[in-house]
Tab-separated table of C-alpha atoms in Angstrom:
chain	number	residue	atom	x	y	z
A	1	UNK	CA	-11.945	25.048	19.820
A	2	UNK	CA	-10.961	23.064	22.932
A	3	UNK	CA	-7.386	22.752	24.124
A	4	UNK	CA	-5.529	20.276	21.924
A	5	UNK	CA	-3.259	17.369	22.822
A	6	UNK	CA	-1.413	14.868	20.733
A	7	UNK	CA	-0.124	11.584	22.097
A	8	UNK	CA	2.688	10.382	19.845
A	9	UNK	CA	3.227	6.661	20.318
A	10	UNK	CA	6.738	5.432	19.543
A	11	UNK	CA	7.295	1.953	20.874
A	12	UNK	CA	9.256	0.397	18.036
A	13	UNK	CA	12.206	-1.838	18.806
A	14	UNK	CA	13.483	-1.670	15.244
A	15	UNK	CA	13.504	-5.400	14.566
A	16	UNK	CA	11.625	-5.251	11.262
A	17	UNK	CA	14.098	-2.712	9.903
A	18	UNK	CA	16.933	-5.195	10.322
A	19	UNK	CA	18.858	-2.729	12.469
A	20	UNK	CA	19.559	-2.129	16.125
A	21	UNK	CA	18.217	1.411	16.048
A	22	UNK	CA	14.499	1.596	16.937
A	23	UNK	CA	12.756	2.790	13.786
A	24	UNK	CA	11.495	6.065	15.275
A	25	UNK	CA	15.129	7.232	15.496
A	26	UNK	CA	16.187	6.316	11.965
A	27	UNK	CA	17.471	9.218	9.923
A	28	UNK	CA	15.139	10.683	7.344
A	29	UNK	CA	17.175	13.073	5.210
A	30	UNK	CA	19.700	13.240	8.012
A	31	UNK	CA	17.348	13.790	10.975
A	32	UNK	CA	15.633	11.283	13.305
A	33	UNK	CA	12.204	10.710	11.822
A	34	UNK	CA	10.401	11.095	15.147
A	35	UNK	CA	11.397	14.780	15.115
A	36	UNK	CA	9.426	15.366	11.907
A	37	UNK	CA	6.391	13.780	13.518
A	38	UNK	CA	6.444	16.155	16.496
A	39	UNK	CA	7.189	19.109	14.212
A	40	UNK	CA	4.144	18.383	12.046
A	41	UNK	CA	1.821	18.926	15.011
A	42	UNK	CA	3.774	21.888	16.346
A	43	UNK	CA	3.683	23.576	12.936
A	44	UNK	CA	-0.068	23.055	12.744
A	45	UNK	CA	-0.565	24.768	16.120
A	46	UNK	CA	2.314	25.762	18.387
A	47	UNK	CA	0.038	25.728	21.463
A	48	UNK	CA	-0.686	22.038	21.010
A	49	UNK	CA	0.445	19.908	23.978
A	50	UNK	CA	2.673	17.099	22.786
A	51	UNK	CA	2.934	13.920	24.856
A	52	UNK	CA	5.592	11.538	23.583
A	53	UNK	CA	5.285	7.950	24.759
A	54	UNK	CA	8.634	6.202	24.522
A	55	UNK	CA	10.102	3.054	26.111
A	56	UNK	CA	11.944	4.099	29.277
A	57	UNK	CA	15.239	2.608	28.094
A	58	UNK	CA	15.184	4.813	24.980
A	59	UNK	CA	14.581	8.111	26.729
A	60	UNK	CA	18.185	8.999	27.512
A	61	UNK	CA	19.088	8.339	23.879
A	62	UNK	CA	16.189	10.539	22.753
A	63	UNK	CA	17.367	13.350	25.037
A	64	UNK	CA	20.852	13.121	23.566
A	65	UNK	CA	19.398	13.259	20.029
A	66	UNK	CA	17.399	16.376	20.972
A	67	UNK	CA	20.619	18.054	22.098
A	68	UNK	CA	22.574	16.886	19.056
A	69	UNK	CA	19.912	18.040	16.568
A	70	UNK	CA	19.016	21.235	18.477
A	71	UNK	CA	15.444	19.982	18.740
A	72	UNK	CA	13.562	22.421	20.960
A	73	UNK	CA	9.884	21.746	20.308
A	74	UNK	CA	8.271	21.473	23.771
A	75	UNK	CA	6.989	18.012	24.629
A	76	UNK	CA	6.575	15.784	27.625
A	77	UNK	CA	8.102	12.299	27.509
A	78	UNK	CA	6.185	9.472	29.191
A	79	UNK	CA	7.105	5.809	29.713
A	80	UNK	CA	5.769	3.341	27.210
A	81	UNK	CA	3.863	0.227	28.280
A	82	UNK	CA	3.916	-3.432	27.354
A	83	UNK	CA	1.727	-2.991	24.270
A	84	UNK	CA	0.501	-0.046	22.207
A	85	UNK	CA	-2.722	-0.095	24.275
A	86	UNK	CA	-0.773	0.273	27.521
A	87	UNK	CA	1.410	3.013	26.039
A	88	UNK	CA	-1.610	5.068	25.007
A	89	UNK	CA	-3.154	4.490	28.425
A	90	UNK	CA	-0.021	5.942	30.033
A	91	UNK	CA	-0.170	8.918	27.700
A	92	UNK	CA	-3.806	9.578	28.561
A	93	UNK	CA	-2.830	10.259	32.191
A	94	UNK	CA	-1.379	13.561	30.966
A	95	UNK	CA	-4.629	14.784	29.398
A	96	UNK	CA	-6.786	17.496	30.967
A	97	UNK	CA	-10.546	17.124	30.722
A	98	UNK	CA	-12.619	18.916	28.061
A	99	UNK	CA	-9.823	18.764	25.540
A	100	UNK	CA	-9.298	17.237	22.113
A	101	UNK	CA	-6.868	14.312	21.986
A	102	UNK	CA	-5.075	13.128	18.874
A	103	UNK	CA	-3.245	9.802	18.979
A	104	UNK	CA	-0.613	9.407	16.301
A	105	UNK	CA	1.992	6.850	15.273
A	106	UNK	CA	5.511	8.148	15.889
A	107	UNK	CA	6.623	6.533	12.634
A	108	UNK	CA	4.202	8.519	10.452
A	109	UNK	CA	6.379	11.634	10.051
A	110	UNK	CA	4.804	12.770	6.765
A	111	UNK	CA	1.352	13.587	8.157
A	112	UNK	CA	0.359	16.927	6.688
A	113	UNK	CA	-1.137	19.989	8.276
A	114	UNK	CA	-4.430	19.851	6.393
A	115	UNK	CA	-5.101	16.330	7.618
A	116	UNK	CA	-4.260	17.248	11.213
A	117	UNK	CA	-6.562	20.280	11.016
A	118	UNK	CA	-9.443	18.314	9.528
A	119	UNK	CA	-9.090	15.551	12.105
A	120	UNK	CA	-9.242	17.918	15.108
A	121	UNK	CA	-12.094	19.939	13.616
A	122	UNK	CA	-14.179	16.891	12.819
A	123	UNK	CA	-13.552	15.337	16.240
A	124	UNK	CA	-14.952	18.430	17.940
A	125	UNK	CA	-18.350	17.486	16.480
A	126	UNK	CA	-18.147	13.736	15.903
A	127	UNK	CA	-16.365	12.716	19.122
A	128	UNK	CA	-14.047	10.272	17.351
A	129	UNK	CA	-12.376	10.532	13.945
A	130	UNK	CA	-10.011	8.395	11.902
A	131	UNK	CA	-8.412	8.937	8.490
A	132	UNK	CA	-8.473	6.078	6.009
A	133	UNK	CA	-7.652	5.549	2.346
A	134	UNK	CA	-9.127	3.269	-0.324
A	135	UNK	CA	-7.571	-0.058	-1.279
A	136	UNK	CA	-6.118	0.268	-4.797
A	137	UNK	CA	-5.158	-3.370	-5.389
A	138	UNK	CA	-7.402	-6.351	-5.944
A	139	UNK	CA	-8.276	-7.651	-2.479
A	140	UNK	CA	-8.943	-11.274	-1.558
A	141	UNK	CA	-9.967	-12.959	1.675
A	142	UNK	CA	-8.286	-16.185	2.748
A	143	UNK	CA	-10.777	-18.994	3.293
A	144	UNK	CA	-10.769	-22.104	5.438
A	145	UNK	CA	-9.727	-24.368	2.530
A	146	UNK	CA	-6.332	-22.767	1.930
A	147	UNK	CA	-7.702	-20.763	-0.967
A	148	UNK	CA	-9.128	-17.290	-1.067
A	149	UNK	CA	-12.053	-15.414	-2.531
A	150	UNK	CA	-12.364	-12.070	-4.243
A	151	UNK	CA	-13.918	-9.332	-2.110
A	152	UNK	CA	-15.194	-5.938	-3.241
A	153	UNK	CA	-12.250	-3.664	-2.454
A	154	UNK	CA	-14.456	-0.563	-2.618
A	155	UNK	CA	-15.993	-1.743	0.657
A	156	UNK	CA	-12.653	-1.607	2.496
A	157	UNK	CA	-10.401	1.121	3.840
A	158	UNK	CA	-6.805	1.192	5.132
A	159	UNK	CA	-6.697	3.048	8.435
A	160	UNK	CA	-4.147	5.733	9.361
A	161	UNK	CA	-3.494	8.112	12.218
A	162	UNK	CA	-3.951	10.724	13.688
A	163	UNK	CA	-7.130	9.430	15.251
A	164	UNK	CA	-8.698	12.272	17.229
A	165	UNK	CA	-11.191	12.178	20.093
A	166	UNK	CA	-13.068	14.315	22.584
A	167	UNK	CA	-11.189	13.684	25.826
A	168	UNK	CA	-14.266	12.227	27.552
A	169	UNK	CA	-14.732	9.714	24.715
A	170	UNK	CA	-11.157	8.401	24.723
A	171	UNK	CA	-10.688	8.512	28.508
A	172	UNK	CA	-13.839	6.516	29.135
A	173	UNK	CA	-13.026	4.081	26.293
A	174	UNK	CA	-9.643	3.279	27.856
A	175	UNK	CA	-11.329	2.062	31.060
A	176	UNK	CA	-11.871	-1.192	29.163
A	177	UNK	CA	-9.663	-4.238	29.779
A	178	UNK	CA	-6.927	-4.955	27.258
A	179	UNK	CA	-7.715	-7.153	24.270
A	180	UNK	CA	-5.420	-8.331	21.473
A	181	UNK	CA	-8.068	-7.107	19.032
A	182	UNK	CA	-7.177	-3.494	19.745
A	183	UNK	CA	-4.922	-2.667	16.798
A	184	UNK	CA	-5.732	1.046	16.963
A	185	UNK	CA	-7.633	3.510	19.166
A	186	UNK	CA	-10.813	3.516	17.141
A	187	UNK	CA	-11.186	-0.176	17.919
A	188	UNK	CA	-10.912	0.633	21.656
A	189	UNK	CA	-13.597	3.327	21.379
A	190	UNK	CA	-15.872	1.009	19.434
A	191	UNK	CA	-15.629	-1.697	22.070
A	192	UNK	CA	-17.646	0.653	24.297
A	193	UNK	CA	-20.327	1.436	21.715
A	194	UNK	CA	-21.108	4.941	23.014
A	195	UNK	CA	-19.840	6.794	19.960
A	196	UNK	CA	-19.782	6.154	16.200
A	197	UNK	CA	-16.304	7.114	14.943
A	198	UNK	CA	-16.299	9.162	11.762
A	199	UNK	CA	-14.103	8.351	8.781
A	200	UNK	CA	-12.269	11.141	6.961
A	201	UNK	CA	-10.139	10.836	3.841
A	202	UNK	CA	-6.517	10.004	4.701
A	203	UNK	CA	-3.481	10.841	2.614
A	204	UNK	CA	-1.585	8.274	0.622
A	205	UNK	CA	1.688	10.035	1.537
A	206	UNK	CA	0.969	9.596	5.269
A	207	UNK	CA	2.883	6.323	5.319
A	208	UNK	CA	3.981	4.302	8.327
A	209	UNK	CA	7.715	3.677	8.196
A	210	UNK	CA	8.441	0.052	9.032
A	211	UNK	CA	10.898	-1.130	6.372
A	212	UNK	CA	13.991	0.282	4.617
A	213	UNK	CA	11.845	0.680	1.485
A	214	UNK	CA	9.404	2.880	3.442
A	215	UNK	CA	12.288	5.073	4.549
A	216	UNK	CA	13.420	5.496	0.947
A	217	UNK	CA	9.860	6.259	-0.150
A	218	UNK	CA	9.531	8.863	2.610
A	219	UNK	CA	12.662	10.632	1.388
A	220	UNK	CA	11.263	10.645	-2.135
A	221	UNK	CA	7.959	12.113	-0.922
A	222	UNK	CA	9.873	14.857	0.869
A	223	UNK	CA	11.785	15.607	-2.313
A	224	UNK	CA	8.516	15.858	-4.268
A	225	UNK	CA	7.148	18.206	-1.620
A	226	UNK	CA	10.254	20.344	-1.830
A	227	UNK	CA	11.046	19.679	1.834
A	228	UNK	CA	13.667	16.960	1.333
B	1	UNK	CA	8.539	-27.143	-18.885
B	2	UNK	CA	5.887	-26.173	-21.435
B	3	UNK	CA	6.366	-23.317	-23.896
B	4	UNK	CA	5.859	-20.014	-22.094
B	5	UNK	CA	3.820	-16.964	-23.062
B	6	UNK	CA	3.233	-13.680	-21.338
B	7	UNK	CA	0.359	-11.389	-22.198
B	8	UNK	CA	1.277	-7.878	-21.088
B	9	UNK	CA	-1.856	-5.766	-20.733
B	10	UNK	CA	-1.351	-2.038	-21.195
B	11	UNK	CA	-4.644	-0.260	-21.631
B	12	UNK	CA	-4.056	2.853	-19.565
B	13	UNK	CA	-5.261	6.182	-20.891
B	14	UNK	CA	-3.166	8.082	-18.373
B	15	UNK	CA	-6.005	10.059	-16.776
B	16	UNK	CA	-5.111	9.255	-13.171
B	17	UNK	CA	-1.552	10.459	-13.704
B	18	UNK	CA	-2.833	13.932	-14.573
B	19	UNK	CA	-1.015	13.850	-17.893
B	20	UNK	CA	-1.818	13.226	-21.525
B	21	UNK	CA	0.718	10.440	-21.847
B	22	UNK	CA	-0.770	6.984	-21.124
B	23	UNK	CA	0.959	5.779	-17.973
B	24	UNK	CA	2.630	2.770	-19.625
B	25	UNK	CA	4.769	5.223	-21.644
B	26	UNK	CA	5.873	7.445	-18.767
B	27	UNK	CA	9.609	7.664	-18.321
B	28	UNK	CA	11.126	5.674	-15.497
B	29	UNK	CA	14.727	6.800	-15.140
B	30	UNK	CA	14.555	8.129	-18.670
B	31	UNK	CA	12.948	5.118	-20.402
B	32	UNK	CA	9.263	4.264	-21.046
B	33	UNK	CA	8.235	2.041	-18.162
B	34	UNK	CA	6.523	-0.511	-20.409
B	35	UNK	CA	9.963	-1.417	-21.779
B	36	UNK	CA	11.133	-2.524	-18.330
B	37	UNK	CA	8.078	-4.741	-18.047
B	38	UNK	CA	8.827	-6.580	-21.290
B	39	UNK	CA	12.523	-6.766	-20.398
B	40	UNK	CA	11.790	-8.437	-17.059
B	41	UNK	CA	10.183	-11.415	-18.802
B	42	UNK	CA	12.781	-11.525	-21.581
B	43	UNK	CA	15.611	-11.526	-19.033
B	44	UNK	CA	13.958	-14.389	-17.156
B	45	UNK	CA	13.794	-16.476	-20.337
B	46	UNK	CA	14.670	-15.110	-23.768
B	47	UNK	CA	12.548	-17.805	-25.465
B	48	UNK	CA	9.391	-16.563	-23.809
B	49	UNK	CA	6.737	-15.339	-26.275
B	50	UNK	CA	5.661	-11.829	-25.433
B	51	UNK	CA	2.207	-10.625	-26.496
B	52	UNK	CA	1.656	-6.923	-25.850
B	53	UNK	CA	-1.961	-5.788	-25.790
B	54	UNK	CA	-2.171	-2.077	-26.520
B	55	UNK	CA	-4.975	0.253	-27.664
B	56	UNK	CA	-4.809	0.485	-31.449
B	57	UNK	CA	-4.414	4.285	-31.409
B	58	UNK	CA	-1.251	3.985	-29.282
B	59	UNK	CA	0.547	1.441	-31.432
B	60	UNK	CA	2.204	3.861	-33.841
B	61	UNK	CA	3.506	5.857	-30.887
B	62	UNK	CA	4.831	2.678	-29.280
B	63	UNK	CA	6.613	1.742	-32.516
B	64	UNK	CA	8.254	5.163	-32.625
B	65	UNK	CA	9.357	4.779	-28.992
B	66	UNK	CA	10.881	1.373	-29.811
B	67	UNK	CA	12.929	3.003	-32.581
B	68	UNK	CA	13.919	5.982	-30.434
B	69	UNK	CA	15.020	3.822	-27.473
B	70	UNK	CA	16.573	1.066	-29.611
B	71	UNK	CA	14.181	-1.411	-28.004
B	72	UNK	CA	14.642	-4.712	-29.802
B	73	UNK	CA	13.079	-7.327	-27.538
B	74	UNK	CA	10.837	-9.440	-29.801
B	75	UNK	CA	7.123	-9.092	-29.080
B	76	UNK	CA	3.838	-9.158	-30.922
B	77	UNK	CA	1.500	-6.193	-30.531
B	78	UNK	CA	-2.244	-6.895	-30.427
B	79	UNK	CA	-5.227	-4.517	-30.279
B	80	UNK	CA	-6.694	-3.809	-26.874
B	81	UNK	CA	-10.409	-4.232	-26.183
B	82	UNK	CA	-13.061	-2.205	-24.419
B	83	UNK	CA	-12.127	-3.452	-20.947
B	84	UNK	CA	-9.217	-5.355	-19.449
B	85	UNK	CA	-11.237	-8.571	-19.878
B	86	UNK	CA	-11.634	-7.948	-23.618
B	87	UNK	CA	-7.955	-7.033	-23.968
B	88	UNK	CA	-6.843	-10.293	-22.359
B	89	UNK	CA	-9.305	-12.189	-24.528
B	90	UNK	CA	-7.686	-10.651	-27.634
B	91	UNK	CA	-4.260	-11.596	-26.324
B	92	UNK	CA	-5.322	-15.190	-25.743
B	93	UNK	CA	-5.953	-15.636	-29.474
B	94	UNK	CA	-2.167	-15.663	-29.892
B	95	UNK	CA	-1.602	-18.573	-27.518
B	96	UNK	CA	-0.749	-22.075	-28.711
B	97	UNK	CA	-2.231	-25.017	-26.820
B	98	UNK	CA	-0.323	-26.921	-24.115
B	99	UNK	CA	1.585	-23.865	-23.049
B	100	UNK	CA	1.932	-21.783	-19.880
B	101	UNK	CA	0.376	-18.331	-20.012
B	102	UNK	CA	1.326	-15.455	-17.740
B	103	UNK	CA	-0.881	-12.364	-17.710
B	104	UNK	CA	0.836	-9.274	-16.380
B	105	UNK	CA	0.017	-5.591	-15.889
B	106	UNK	CA	2.056	-3.410	-18.236
B	107	UNK	CA	2.470	-0.875	-15.434
B	108	UNK	CA	4.225	-3.305	-13.065
B	109	UNK	CA	7.754	-2.849	-14.454
B	110	UNK	CA	9.560	-3.873	-11.249
B	111	UNK	CA	8.461	-7.512	-11.248
B	112	UNK	CA	11.540	-9.560	-10.444
B	113	UNK	CA	12.912	-12.669	-12.015
B	114	UNK	CA	12.464	-14.895	-8.968
B	115	UNK	CA	8.754	-14.095	-8.805
B	116	UNK	CA	8.299	-14.753	-12.532
B	117	UNK	CA	10.133	-18.072	-12.197
B	118	UNK	CA	8.122	-19.181	-9.184
B	119	UNK	CA	4.836	-18.238	-10.832
B	120	UNK	CA	5.496	-20.274	-14.015
B	121	UNK	CA	6.832	-23.238	-12.065
B	122	UNK	CA	3.908	-23.339	-9.693
B	123	UNK	CA	1.369	-22.953	-12.511
B	124	UNK	CA	2.759	-26.041	-14.227
B	125	UNK	CA	1.411	-28.082	-11.298
B	126	UNK	CA	-1.427	-25.982	-9.866
B	127	UNK	CA	-3.024	-24.824	-13.127
B	128	UNK	CA	-3.517	-21.254	-11.904
B	129	UNK	CA	-1.278	-19.102	-9.721
B	130	UNK	CA	-1.396	-15.560	-8.351
B	131	UNK	CA	1.065	-13.600	-6.212
B	132	UNK	CA	-0.313	-11.651	-3.270
B	133	UNK	CA	1.071	-9.758	-0.292
B	134	UNK	CA	-0.217	-9.208	3.258
B	135	UNK	CA	-2.071	-6.070	4.310
B	136	UNK	CA	0.169	-4.083	6.679
B	137	UNK	CA	-2.294	-1.379	7.741
B	138	UNK	CA	-5.345	-1.692	9.956
B	139	UNK	CA	-8.193	-2.724	7.652
B	140	UNK	CA	-11.859	-1.791	8.079
B	141	UNK	CA	-14.984	-2.706	6.131
B	142	UNK	CA	-17.564	-0.036	5.343
B	143	UNK	CA	-21.014	-0.957	6.641
B	144	UNK	CA	-24.509	-0.013	5.569
B	145	UNK	CA	-24.852	2.684	8.236
B	146	UNK	CA	-22.073	4.945	6.916
B	147	UNK	CA	-19.652	3.601	9.491
B	148	UNK	CA	-17.169	0.780	9.299
B	149	UNK	CA	-15.988	-2.173	11.308
B	150	UNK	CA	-12.576	-3.583	12.058
B	151	UNK	CA	-11.691	-6.749	10.147
B	152	UNK	CA	-8.816	-9.152	10.767
B	153	UNK	CA	-6.224	-7.969	8.258
B	154	UNK	CA	-4.303	-11.245	8.512
B	155	UNK	CA	-7.202	-12.840	6.609
B	156	UNK	CA	-6.714	-10.588	3.573
B	157	UNK	CA	-4.215	-10.345	0.723
B	158	UNK	CA	-3.461	-7.701	-1.910
B	159	UNK	CA	-3.256	-9.336	-5.314
B	160	UNK	CA	-0.531	-8.710	-7.901
B	161	UNK	CA	0.481	-10.021	-11.294
B	162	UNK	CA	1.902	-12.033	-13.065
B	163	UNK	CA	-0.953	-14.492	-12.753
B	164	UNK	CA	0.063	-17.670	-14.567
B	165	UNK	CA	-2.094	-20.463	-15.993
B	166	UNK	CA	-2.014	-23.691	-17.930
B	167	UNK	CA	-3.253	-22.642	-21.376
B	168	UNK	CA	-6.265	-24.984	-21.202
B	169	UNK	CA	-7.342	-23.455	-17.884
B	170	UNK	CA	-7.215	-19.835	-19.017
B	171	UNK	CA	-8.557	-20.471	-22.540
B	172	UNK	CA	-11.582	-22.321	-21.243
B	173	UNK	CA	-12.140	-19.750	-18.469
B	174	UNK	CA	-12.312	-16.932	-20.994
B	175	UNK	CA	-15.256	-18.597	-22.766
B	176	UNK	CA	-17.398	-17.023	-20.030
B	177	UNK	CA	-19.443	-13.863	-20.680
B	178	UNK	CA	-18.024	-10.586	-19.443
B	179	UNK	CA	-18.884	-9.427	-15.903
B	180	UNK	CA	-17.888	-6.229	-14.130
B	181	UNK	CA	-16.737	-8.393	-11.235
B	182	UNK	CA	-13.695	-9.559	-13.205
B	183	UNK	CA	-10.973	-7.285	-11.792
B	184	UNK	CA	-8.228	-9.770	-12.596
B	185	UNK	CA	-7.736	-13.101	-14.368
B	186	UNK	CA	-7.972	-15.263	-11.281
B	187	UNK	CA	-11.530	-14.026	-10.819
B	188	UNK	CA	-12.322	-15.131	-14.386
B	189	UNK	CA	-10.884	-18.599	-13.752
B	190	UNK	CA	-12.787	-18.914	-10.489
B	191	UNK	CA	-16.092	-18.109	-12.165
B	192	UNK	CA	-15.744	-21.501	-13.881
B	193	UNK	CA	-14.928	-23.460	-10.725
B	194	UNK	CA	-12.809	-26.109	-12.461
B	195	UNK	CA	-9.524	-25.149	-10.833
B	196	UNK	CA	-8.458	-23.814	-7.420
B	197	UNK	CA	-5.917	-21.037	-8.039
B	198	UNK	CA	-2.858	-21.171	-5.822
B	199	UNK	CA	-1.528	-18.180	-3.934
B	200	UNK	CA	2.215	-17.497	-3.864
B	201	UNK	CA	4.011	-14.746	-1.964
B	202	UNK	CA	4.196	-11.531	-3.984
B	203	UNK	CA	6.841	-8.826	-3.676
B	204	UNK	CA	6.188	-5.512	-2.033
B	205	UNK	CA	8.390	-3.832	-4.674
B	206	UNK	CA	6.203	-5.187	-7.498
B	207	UNK	CA	4.092	-2.038	-7.470
B	208	UNK	CA	1.513	-0.914	-9.999
B	209	UNK	CA	2.324	2.546	-11.276
B	210	UNK	CA	-0.817	4.656	-11.348
B	211	UNK	CA	0.178	7.993	-9.757
B	212	UNK	CA	3.178	10.359	-9.911
B	213	UNK	CA	4.095	9.185	-6.398
B	214	UNK	CA	4.257	5.582	-7.650
B	215	UNK	CA	6.624	6.670	-10.403
B	216	UNK	CA	8.909	8.349	-7.860
B	217	UNK	CA	8.775	5.281	-5.617
B	218	UNK	CA	9.665	3.048	-8.561
B	219	UNK	CA	12.748	5.152	-9.282
B	220	UNK	CA	13.762	4.876	-5.635
B	221	UNK	CA	13.340	1.097	-5.694
B	222	UNK	CA	15.539	0.921	-8.798
B	223	UNK	CA	18.187	2.995	-7.041
B	224	UNK	CA	18.098	0.640	-4.032
B	225	UNK	CA	18.468	-2.310	-6.395
B	226	UNK	CA	21.417	-0.671	-8.089
B	227	UNK	CA	19.593	-0.651	-11.424
B	228	UNK	CA	18.439	2.984	-11.366
């Protein structure tokens, strides 16, 4: 397999959590949650090159946390940009050609090894891969009249990360100009239309932590896994 | 306000939970979760008429649980039908005219009083009401070519219960023939096109318990609320 990178994007300012601490630094069972995220990739393959994209003003704090928590997993810290798109673009400057590049949300610390493995392996062949899970609730689409209509939820998927790419696919995709429509990296790749991203089954436990309830749920998942 | 009913639909066979116990009877902090569901409505208004729709073969077990857990909230137990649609239809036979009728999933025990209140109050004017919450993840729609395309998640909502109706609206809606498309009661009402159901803001904590993870999350939510 090609050399592997992961770009971990952590740009949160923590506003939604109702706290001054950016959410990537919140304590999950007593440890900043961003550390679990980096560990997940390192535990999958210790040779993986980890690029952490973090707002410049948070980097000194992150360094002090690494000292305090004896966090020694090798990683390179890069300045974040104005939006997620710009942050990823900064991270991509660290990537060598002919590699595999995962892009992962810093606030998804519960990503498991089997999902990481499957995503890299599938990307090697497909060029671009994203995990997604089914919608379990009844889904409706808002209409122009203030009402909504039922849609067939089996036709929809909720998208997660890591999204993994051949380096040439993601590097060429990010030559595009920024658009507000880019909510993830698959949407950037698709804007170029030179690759059909492949969907793999995500994990329901691979949650994005954006509220205090999410943090509590994450701790419960860790307890169930016997890692909490 | 009109006289109030709630039809609590509990038809689960428990298969998805990987257990032989139907999920409505699973213990949430040591008590069958269906009891919390009935309690939520009783605590909102003790005069509310509770109709519990339960598969006939589970009713003796439910009675024994009520004795064991000293559960004394008044309710009437009615036989479930072949599908959710048929179960609700059975429940509707218990409803007096000129009332307000809530229909609620038995496995949503964390529904809170403010949501119940808002749903009944809004239904009094609107005729039909459903709570729904925004989609927080990137949402994609599967296409015919095995791929998928990005959709604007802000245009979609995840639907919850209780869904509340003027009795004449729901009774006349349920005269329709059964269709597989009816995944909830709003979809039944809409098939008749004589009322535009109104959306109200749901609660993220009002989860439907269908997996062991959901059960663990529910316990965590109760702890956060100080009721666990």
